N, CA, C and O atoms as a MOPAC input file, in Angstrom:
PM7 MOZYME 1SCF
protein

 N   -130.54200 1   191.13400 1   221.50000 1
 C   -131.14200 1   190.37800 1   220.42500 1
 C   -132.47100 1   191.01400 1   220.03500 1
 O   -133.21800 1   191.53900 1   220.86000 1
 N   -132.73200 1   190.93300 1   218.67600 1
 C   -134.07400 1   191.45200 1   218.62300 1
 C   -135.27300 1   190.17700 1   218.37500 1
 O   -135.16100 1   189.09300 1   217.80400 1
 N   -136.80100 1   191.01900 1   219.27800 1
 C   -137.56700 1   189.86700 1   218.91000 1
 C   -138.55700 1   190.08000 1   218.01500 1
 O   -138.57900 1   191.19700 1   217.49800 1
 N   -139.41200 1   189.26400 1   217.68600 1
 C   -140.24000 1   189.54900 1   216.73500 1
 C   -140.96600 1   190.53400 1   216.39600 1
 O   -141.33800 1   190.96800 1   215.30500 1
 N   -141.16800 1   190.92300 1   217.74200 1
 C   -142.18600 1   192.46500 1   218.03300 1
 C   -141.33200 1   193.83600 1   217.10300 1
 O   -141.82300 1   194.79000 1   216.50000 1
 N   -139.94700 1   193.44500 1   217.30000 1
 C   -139.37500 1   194.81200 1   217.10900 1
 C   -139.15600 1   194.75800 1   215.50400 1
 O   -138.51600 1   195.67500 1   214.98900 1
 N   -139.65200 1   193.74400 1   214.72500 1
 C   -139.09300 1   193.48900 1   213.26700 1
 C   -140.44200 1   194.39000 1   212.89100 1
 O   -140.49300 1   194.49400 1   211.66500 1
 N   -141.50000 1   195.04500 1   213.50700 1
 C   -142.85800 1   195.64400 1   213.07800 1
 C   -142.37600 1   196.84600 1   212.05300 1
 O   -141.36400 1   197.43100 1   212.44000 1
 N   -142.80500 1   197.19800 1   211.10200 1
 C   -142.37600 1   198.46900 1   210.65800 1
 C   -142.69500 1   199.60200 1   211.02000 1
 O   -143.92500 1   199.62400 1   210.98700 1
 N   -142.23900 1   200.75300 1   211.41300 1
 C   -142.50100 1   201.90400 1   212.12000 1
 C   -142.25500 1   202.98000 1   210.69900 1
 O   -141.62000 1   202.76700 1   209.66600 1
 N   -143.02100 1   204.16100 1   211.13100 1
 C   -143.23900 1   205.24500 1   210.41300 1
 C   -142.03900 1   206.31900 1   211.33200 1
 O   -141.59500 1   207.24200 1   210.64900 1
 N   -141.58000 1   206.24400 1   212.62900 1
 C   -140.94400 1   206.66800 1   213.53300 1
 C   -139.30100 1   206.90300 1   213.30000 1
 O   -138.46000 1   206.34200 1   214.00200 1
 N   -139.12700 1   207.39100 1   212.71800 1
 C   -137.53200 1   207.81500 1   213.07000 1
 C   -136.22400 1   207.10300 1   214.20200 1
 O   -135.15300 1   206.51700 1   214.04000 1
 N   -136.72400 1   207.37700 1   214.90400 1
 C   -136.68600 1   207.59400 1   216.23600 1
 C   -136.20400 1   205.95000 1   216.17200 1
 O   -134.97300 1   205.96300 1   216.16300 1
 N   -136.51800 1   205.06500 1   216.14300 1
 C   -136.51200 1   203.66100 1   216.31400 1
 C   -135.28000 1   202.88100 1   215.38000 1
 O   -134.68700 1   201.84300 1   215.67300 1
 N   -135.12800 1   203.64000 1   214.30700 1
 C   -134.35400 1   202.94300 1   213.16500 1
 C   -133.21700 1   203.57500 1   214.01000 1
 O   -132.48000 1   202.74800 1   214.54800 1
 N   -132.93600 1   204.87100 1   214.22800 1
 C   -131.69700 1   205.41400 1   215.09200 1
 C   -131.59900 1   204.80200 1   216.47400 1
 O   -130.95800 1   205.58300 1   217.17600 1
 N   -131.79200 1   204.24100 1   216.83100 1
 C   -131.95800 1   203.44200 1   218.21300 1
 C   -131.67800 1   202.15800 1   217.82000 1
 O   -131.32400 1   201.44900 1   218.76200 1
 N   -131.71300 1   201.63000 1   216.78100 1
 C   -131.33800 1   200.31800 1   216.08800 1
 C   -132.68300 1   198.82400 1   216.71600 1
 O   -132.69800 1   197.59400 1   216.77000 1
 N   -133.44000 1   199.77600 1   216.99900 1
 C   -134.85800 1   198.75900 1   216.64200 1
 C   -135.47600 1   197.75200 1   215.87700 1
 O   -135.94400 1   196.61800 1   215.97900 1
 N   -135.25700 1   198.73400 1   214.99700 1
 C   -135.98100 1   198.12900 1   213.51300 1
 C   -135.41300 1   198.16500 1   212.44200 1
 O   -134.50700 1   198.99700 1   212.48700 1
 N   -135.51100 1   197.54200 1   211.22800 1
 C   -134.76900 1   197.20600 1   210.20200 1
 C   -135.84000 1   197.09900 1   209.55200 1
 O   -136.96400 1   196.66100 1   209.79600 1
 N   -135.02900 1   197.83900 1   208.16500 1
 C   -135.62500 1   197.56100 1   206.80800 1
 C   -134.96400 1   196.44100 1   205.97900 1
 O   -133.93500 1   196.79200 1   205.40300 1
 N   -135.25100 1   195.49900 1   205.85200 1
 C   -134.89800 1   194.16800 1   205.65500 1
 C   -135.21700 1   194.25100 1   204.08000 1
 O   -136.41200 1   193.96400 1   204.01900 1
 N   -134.65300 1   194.55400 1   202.48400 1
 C   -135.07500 1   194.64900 1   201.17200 1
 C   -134.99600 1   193.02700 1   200.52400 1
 O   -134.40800 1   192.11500 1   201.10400 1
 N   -135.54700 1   192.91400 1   199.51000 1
 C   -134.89900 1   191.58700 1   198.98000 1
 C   -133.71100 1   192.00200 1   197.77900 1
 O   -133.56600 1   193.05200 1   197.15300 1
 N   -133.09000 1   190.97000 1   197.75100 1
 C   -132.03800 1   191.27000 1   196.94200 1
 C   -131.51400 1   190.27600 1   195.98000 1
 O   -130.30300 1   190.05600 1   195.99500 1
 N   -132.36100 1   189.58000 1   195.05200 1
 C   -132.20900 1   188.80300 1   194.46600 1
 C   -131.32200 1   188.21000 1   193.23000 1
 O   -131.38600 1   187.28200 1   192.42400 1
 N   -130.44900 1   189.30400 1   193.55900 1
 C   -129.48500 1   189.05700 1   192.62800 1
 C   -128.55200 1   188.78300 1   193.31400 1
 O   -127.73500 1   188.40800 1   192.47300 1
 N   -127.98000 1   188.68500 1   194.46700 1
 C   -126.86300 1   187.97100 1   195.24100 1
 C   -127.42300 1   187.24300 1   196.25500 1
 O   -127.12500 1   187.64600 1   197.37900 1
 N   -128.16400 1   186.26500 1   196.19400 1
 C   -128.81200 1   185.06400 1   197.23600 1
 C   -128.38200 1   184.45800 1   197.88300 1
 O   -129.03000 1   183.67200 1   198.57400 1
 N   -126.56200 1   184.62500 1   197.94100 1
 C   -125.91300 1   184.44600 1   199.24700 1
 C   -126.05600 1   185.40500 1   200.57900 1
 O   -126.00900 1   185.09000 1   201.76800 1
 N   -126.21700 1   186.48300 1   200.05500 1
 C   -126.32700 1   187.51700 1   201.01800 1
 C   -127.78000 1   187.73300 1   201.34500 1
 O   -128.03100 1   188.38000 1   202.36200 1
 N   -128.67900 1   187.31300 1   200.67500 1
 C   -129.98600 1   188.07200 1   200.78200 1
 C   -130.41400 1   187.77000 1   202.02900 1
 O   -130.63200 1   186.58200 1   202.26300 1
 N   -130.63900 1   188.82100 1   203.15500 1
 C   -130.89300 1   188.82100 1   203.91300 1
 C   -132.42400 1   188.47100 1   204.08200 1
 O   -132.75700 1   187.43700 1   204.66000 1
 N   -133.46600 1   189.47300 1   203.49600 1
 C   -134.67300 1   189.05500 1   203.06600 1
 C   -134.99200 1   187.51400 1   202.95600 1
 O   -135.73400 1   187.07400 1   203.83400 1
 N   -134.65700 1   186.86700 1   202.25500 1
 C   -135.39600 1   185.60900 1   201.26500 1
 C   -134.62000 1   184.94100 1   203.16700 1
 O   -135.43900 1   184.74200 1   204.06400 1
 N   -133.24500 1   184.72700 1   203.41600 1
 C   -133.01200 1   184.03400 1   204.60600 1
 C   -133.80200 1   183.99100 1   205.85700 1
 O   -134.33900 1   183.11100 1   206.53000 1
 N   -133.64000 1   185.55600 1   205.92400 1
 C   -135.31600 1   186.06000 1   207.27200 1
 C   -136.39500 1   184.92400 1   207.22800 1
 O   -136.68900 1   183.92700 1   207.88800 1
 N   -136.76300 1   185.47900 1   206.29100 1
 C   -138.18700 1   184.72500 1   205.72400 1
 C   -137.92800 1   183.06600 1   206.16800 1
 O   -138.63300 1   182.57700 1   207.05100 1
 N   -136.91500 1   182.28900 1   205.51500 1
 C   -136.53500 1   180.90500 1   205.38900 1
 C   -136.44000 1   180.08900 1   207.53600 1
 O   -136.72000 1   179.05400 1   208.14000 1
 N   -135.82600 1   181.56200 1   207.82600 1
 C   -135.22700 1   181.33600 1   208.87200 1
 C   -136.53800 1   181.48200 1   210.04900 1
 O   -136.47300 1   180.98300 1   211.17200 1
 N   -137.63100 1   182.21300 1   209.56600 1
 C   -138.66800 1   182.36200 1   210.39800 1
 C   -139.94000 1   181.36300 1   210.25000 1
 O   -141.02300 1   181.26700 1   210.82900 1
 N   -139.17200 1   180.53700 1   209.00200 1
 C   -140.20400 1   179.23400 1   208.95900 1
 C   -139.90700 1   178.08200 1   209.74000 1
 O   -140.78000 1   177.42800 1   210.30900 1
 N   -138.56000 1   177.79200 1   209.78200 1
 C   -137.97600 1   176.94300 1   210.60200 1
 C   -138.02900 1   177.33500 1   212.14900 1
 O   -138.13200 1   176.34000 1   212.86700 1
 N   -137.98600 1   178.48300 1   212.79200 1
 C   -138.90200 1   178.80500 1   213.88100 1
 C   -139.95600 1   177.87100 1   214.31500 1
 O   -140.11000 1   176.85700 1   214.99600 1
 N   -140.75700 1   178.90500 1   213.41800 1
 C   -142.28400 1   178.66600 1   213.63200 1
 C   -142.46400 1   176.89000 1   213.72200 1
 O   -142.85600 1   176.49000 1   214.81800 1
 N   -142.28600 1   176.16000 1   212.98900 1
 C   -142.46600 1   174.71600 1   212.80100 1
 C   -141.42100 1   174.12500 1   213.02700 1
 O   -141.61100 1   172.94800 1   212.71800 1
 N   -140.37700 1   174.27300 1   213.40800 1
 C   -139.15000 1   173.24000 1   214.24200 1
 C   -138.78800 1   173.48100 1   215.51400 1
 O   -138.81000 1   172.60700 1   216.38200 1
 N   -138.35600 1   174.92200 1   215.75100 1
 C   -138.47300 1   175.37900 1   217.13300 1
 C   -139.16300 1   175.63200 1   218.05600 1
 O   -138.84500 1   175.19100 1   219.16100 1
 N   -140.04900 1   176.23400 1   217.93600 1
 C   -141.33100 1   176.45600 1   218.26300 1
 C   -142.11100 1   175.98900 1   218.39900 1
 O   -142.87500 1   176.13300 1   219.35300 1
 N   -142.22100 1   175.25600 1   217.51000 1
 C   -143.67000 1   174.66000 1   217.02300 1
 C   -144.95700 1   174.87800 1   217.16200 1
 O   -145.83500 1   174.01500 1   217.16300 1
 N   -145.09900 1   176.07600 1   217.28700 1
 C   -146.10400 1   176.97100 1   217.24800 1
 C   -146.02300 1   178.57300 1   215.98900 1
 O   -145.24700 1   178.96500 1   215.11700 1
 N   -147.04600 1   178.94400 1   216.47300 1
 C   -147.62400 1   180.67600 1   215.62100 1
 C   -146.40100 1   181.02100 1   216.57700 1
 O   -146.20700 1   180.35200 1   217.59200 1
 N   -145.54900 1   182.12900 1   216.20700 1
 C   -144.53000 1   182.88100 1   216.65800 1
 C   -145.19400 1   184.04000 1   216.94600 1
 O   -145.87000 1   184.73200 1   216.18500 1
 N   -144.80200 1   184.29600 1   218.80900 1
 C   -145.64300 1   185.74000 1   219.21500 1
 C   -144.48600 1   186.90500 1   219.11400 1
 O   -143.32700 1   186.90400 1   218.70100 1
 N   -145.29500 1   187.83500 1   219.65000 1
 C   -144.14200 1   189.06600 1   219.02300 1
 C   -142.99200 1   189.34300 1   220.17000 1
 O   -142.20500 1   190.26700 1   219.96400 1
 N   -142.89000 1   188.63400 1   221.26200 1
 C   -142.45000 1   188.60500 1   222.08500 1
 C   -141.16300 1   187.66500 1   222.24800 1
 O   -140.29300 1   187.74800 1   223.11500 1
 N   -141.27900 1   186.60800 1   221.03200 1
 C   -140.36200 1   185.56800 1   220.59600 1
 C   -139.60900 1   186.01600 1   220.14900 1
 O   -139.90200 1   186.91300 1   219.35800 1
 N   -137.84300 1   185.60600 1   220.41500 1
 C   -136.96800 1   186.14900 1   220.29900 1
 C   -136.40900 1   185.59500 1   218.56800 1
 O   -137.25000 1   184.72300 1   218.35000 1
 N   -135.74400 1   185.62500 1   217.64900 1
 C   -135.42300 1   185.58200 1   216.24600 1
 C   -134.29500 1   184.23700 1   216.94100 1
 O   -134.51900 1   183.15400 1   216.40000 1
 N   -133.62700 1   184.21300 1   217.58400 1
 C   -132.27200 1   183.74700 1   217.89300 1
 C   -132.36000 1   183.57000 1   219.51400 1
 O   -131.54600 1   184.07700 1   220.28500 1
 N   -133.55600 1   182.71200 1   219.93800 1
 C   -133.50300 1   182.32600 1   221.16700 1
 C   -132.15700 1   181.46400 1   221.92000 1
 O   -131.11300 1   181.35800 1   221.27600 1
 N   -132.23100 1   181.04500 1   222.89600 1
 C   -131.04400 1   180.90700 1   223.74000 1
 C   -131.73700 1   179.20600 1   223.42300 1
 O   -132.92000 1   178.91800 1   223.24400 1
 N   -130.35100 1   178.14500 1   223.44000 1
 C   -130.97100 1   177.01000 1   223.69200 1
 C   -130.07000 1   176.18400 1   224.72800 1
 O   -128.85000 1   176.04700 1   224.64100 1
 N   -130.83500 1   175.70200 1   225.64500 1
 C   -131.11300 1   174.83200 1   226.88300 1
 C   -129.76000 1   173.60600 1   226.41900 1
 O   -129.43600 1   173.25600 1   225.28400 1
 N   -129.30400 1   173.25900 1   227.46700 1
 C   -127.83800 1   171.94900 1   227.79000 1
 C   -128.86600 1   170.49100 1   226.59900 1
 O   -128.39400 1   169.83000 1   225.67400 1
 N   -130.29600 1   170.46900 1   227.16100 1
 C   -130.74000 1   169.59400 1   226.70700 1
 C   -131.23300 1   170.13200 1   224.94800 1
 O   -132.12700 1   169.42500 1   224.48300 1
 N   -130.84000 1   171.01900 1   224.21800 1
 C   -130.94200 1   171.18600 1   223.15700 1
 C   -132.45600 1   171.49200 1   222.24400 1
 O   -132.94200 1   171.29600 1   221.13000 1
 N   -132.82300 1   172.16900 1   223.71400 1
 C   -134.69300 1   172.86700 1   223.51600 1
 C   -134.26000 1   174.52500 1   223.25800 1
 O   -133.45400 1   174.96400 1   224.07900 1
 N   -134.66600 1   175.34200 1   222.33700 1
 C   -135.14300 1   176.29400 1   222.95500 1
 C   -135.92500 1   176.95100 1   223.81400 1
 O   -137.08400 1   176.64700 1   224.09600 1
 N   -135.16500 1   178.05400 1   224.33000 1
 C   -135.84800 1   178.83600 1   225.58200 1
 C   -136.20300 1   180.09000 1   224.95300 1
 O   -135.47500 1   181.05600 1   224.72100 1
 N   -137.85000 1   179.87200 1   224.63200 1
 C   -138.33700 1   180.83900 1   223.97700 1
 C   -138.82300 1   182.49600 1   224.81400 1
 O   -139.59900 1   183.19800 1   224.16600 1
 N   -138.55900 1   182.78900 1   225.57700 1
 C   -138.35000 1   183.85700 1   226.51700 1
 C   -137.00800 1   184.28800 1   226.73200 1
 O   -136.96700 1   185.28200 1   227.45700 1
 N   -135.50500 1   183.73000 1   226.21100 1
 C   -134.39400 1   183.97500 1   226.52700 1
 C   -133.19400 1   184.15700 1   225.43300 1
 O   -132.53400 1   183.19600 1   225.03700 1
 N   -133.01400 1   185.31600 1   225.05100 1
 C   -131.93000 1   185.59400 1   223.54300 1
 C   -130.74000 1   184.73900 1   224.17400 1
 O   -130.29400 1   184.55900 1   225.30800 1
 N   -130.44500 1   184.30300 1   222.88600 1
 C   -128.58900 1   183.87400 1   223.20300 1
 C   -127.65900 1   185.13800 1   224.16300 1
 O   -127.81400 1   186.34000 1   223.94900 1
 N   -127.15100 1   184.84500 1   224.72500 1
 C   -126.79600 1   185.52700 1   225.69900 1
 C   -125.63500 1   186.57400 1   224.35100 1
 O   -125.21700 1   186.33200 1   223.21900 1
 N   -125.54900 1   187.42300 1   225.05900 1
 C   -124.67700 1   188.56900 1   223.95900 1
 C   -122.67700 1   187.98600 1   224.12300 1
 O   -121.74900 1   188.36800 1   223.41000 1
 N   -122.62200 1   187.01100 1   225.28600 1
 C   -120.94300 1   186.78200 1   224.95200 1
 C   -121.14700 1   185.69400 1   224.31900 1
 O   -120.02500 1   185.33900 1   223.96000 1
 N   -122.02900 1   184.81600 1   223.89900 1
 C   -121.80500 1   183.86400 1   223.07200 1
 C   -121.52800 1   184.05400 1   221.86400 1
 O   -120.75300 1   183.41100 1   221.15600 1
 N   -122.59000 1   185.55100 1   221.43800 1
 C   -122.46800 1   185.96900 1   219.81600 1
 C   -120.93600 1   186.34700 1   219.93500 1
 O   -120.04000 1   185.91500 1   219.21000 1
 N   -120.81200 1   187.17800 1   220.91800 1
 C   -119.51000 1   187.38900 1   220.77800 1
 C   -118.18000 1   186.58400 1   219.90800 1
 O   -117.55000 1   186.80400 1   218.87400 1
 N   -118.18100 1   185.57100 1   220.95800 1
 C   -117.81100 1   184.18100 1   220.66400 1
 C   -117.45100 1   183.99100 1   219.69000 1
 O   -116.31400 1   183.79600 1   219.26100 1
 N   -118.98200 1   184.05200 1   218.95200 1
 C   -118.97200 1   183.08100 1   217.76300 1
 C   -118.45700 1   183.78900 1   216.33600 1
 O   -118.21500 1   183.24400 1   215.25900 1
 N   -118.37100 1   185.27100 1   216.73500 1
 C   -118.22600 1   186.06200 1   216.13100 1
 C   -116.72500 1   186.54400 1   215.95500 1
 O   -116.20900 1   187.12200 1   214.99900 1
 N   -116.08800 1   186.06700 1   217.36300 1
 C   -114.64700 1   185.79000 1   217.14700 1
 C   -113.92600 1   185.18700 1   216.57100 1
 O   -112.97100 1   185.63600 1   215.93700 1
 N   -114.41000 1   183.46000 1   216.73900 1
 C   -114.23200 1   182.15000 1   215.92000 1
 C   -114.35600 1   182.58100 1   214.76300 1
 O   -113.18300 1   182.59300 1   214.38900 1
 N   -114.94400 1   182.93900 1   213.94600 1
 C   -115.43800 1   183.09400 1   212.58500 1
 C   -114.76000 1   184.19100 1   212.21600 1
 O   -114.32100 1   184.09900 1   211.06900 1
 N   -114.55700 1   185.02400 1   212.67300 1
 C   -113.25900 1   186.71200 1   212.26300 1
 C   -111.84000 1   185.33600 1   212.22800 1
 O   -111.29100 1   185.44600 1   211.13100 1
 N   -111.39800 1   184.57400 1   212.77700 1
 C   -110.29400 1   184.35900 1   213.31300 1
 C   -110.02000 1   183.58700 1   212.31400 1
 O   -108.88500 1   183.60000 1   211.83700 1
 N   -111.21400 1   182.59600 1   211.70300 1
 C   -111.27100 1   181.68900 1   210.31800 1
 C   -111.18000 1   182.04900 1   208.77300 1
 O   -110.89300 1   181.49100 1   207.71400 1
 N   -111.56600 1   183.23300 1   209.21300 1
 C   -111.76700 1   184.05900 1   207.99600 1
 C   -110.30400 1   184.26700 1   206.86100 1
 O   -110.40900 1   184.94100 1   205.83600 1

């Protein structure tokens, strides 16, 4: 999962080929897809619902959340859940 730290923009090569960092554009002519304007939407609801705090760079985008329905802001969704969910949704498609 990536966390906040790694959304920084780099001048580095090296990082975008390593799949670090992303250039995230806006794209306002298909606002279903726009990844941009969602980021943005999705890092407000963070900050003030999840969180409820300033988001450090160490905070994960897609933290893991707890039986009792908290996020665990030190812990990404575990990678077989995306899996998962990523199956369900290919399978619906």
């Amino acid at each position: 999962m990536v966390s906040l730290n790694e959304l920084a923009v780099s001048t580095h090569c090296d990082r975008y080929i390593l799949g670090h960092e992303y250039e995230v554009h806006n794209q306002p002519e298909a606002p279903g897809i726009n990844m941009h304007f969602h980021l943005l939407r999705w890092l407000e609801i963070l900050r003030h619902h999840v969180y409820r705090c300033a988001l450090q760079p160490a905070d994960y985008l897609f933290p893991a959340i707890g039986a009792n329905g908290v996020a665990k802001p030190g812990s990404p969704i575990p990678h077989d859940t995306i899996q998962k969910w990523l199956n369900e949704f290919i399978l619906a498609s």
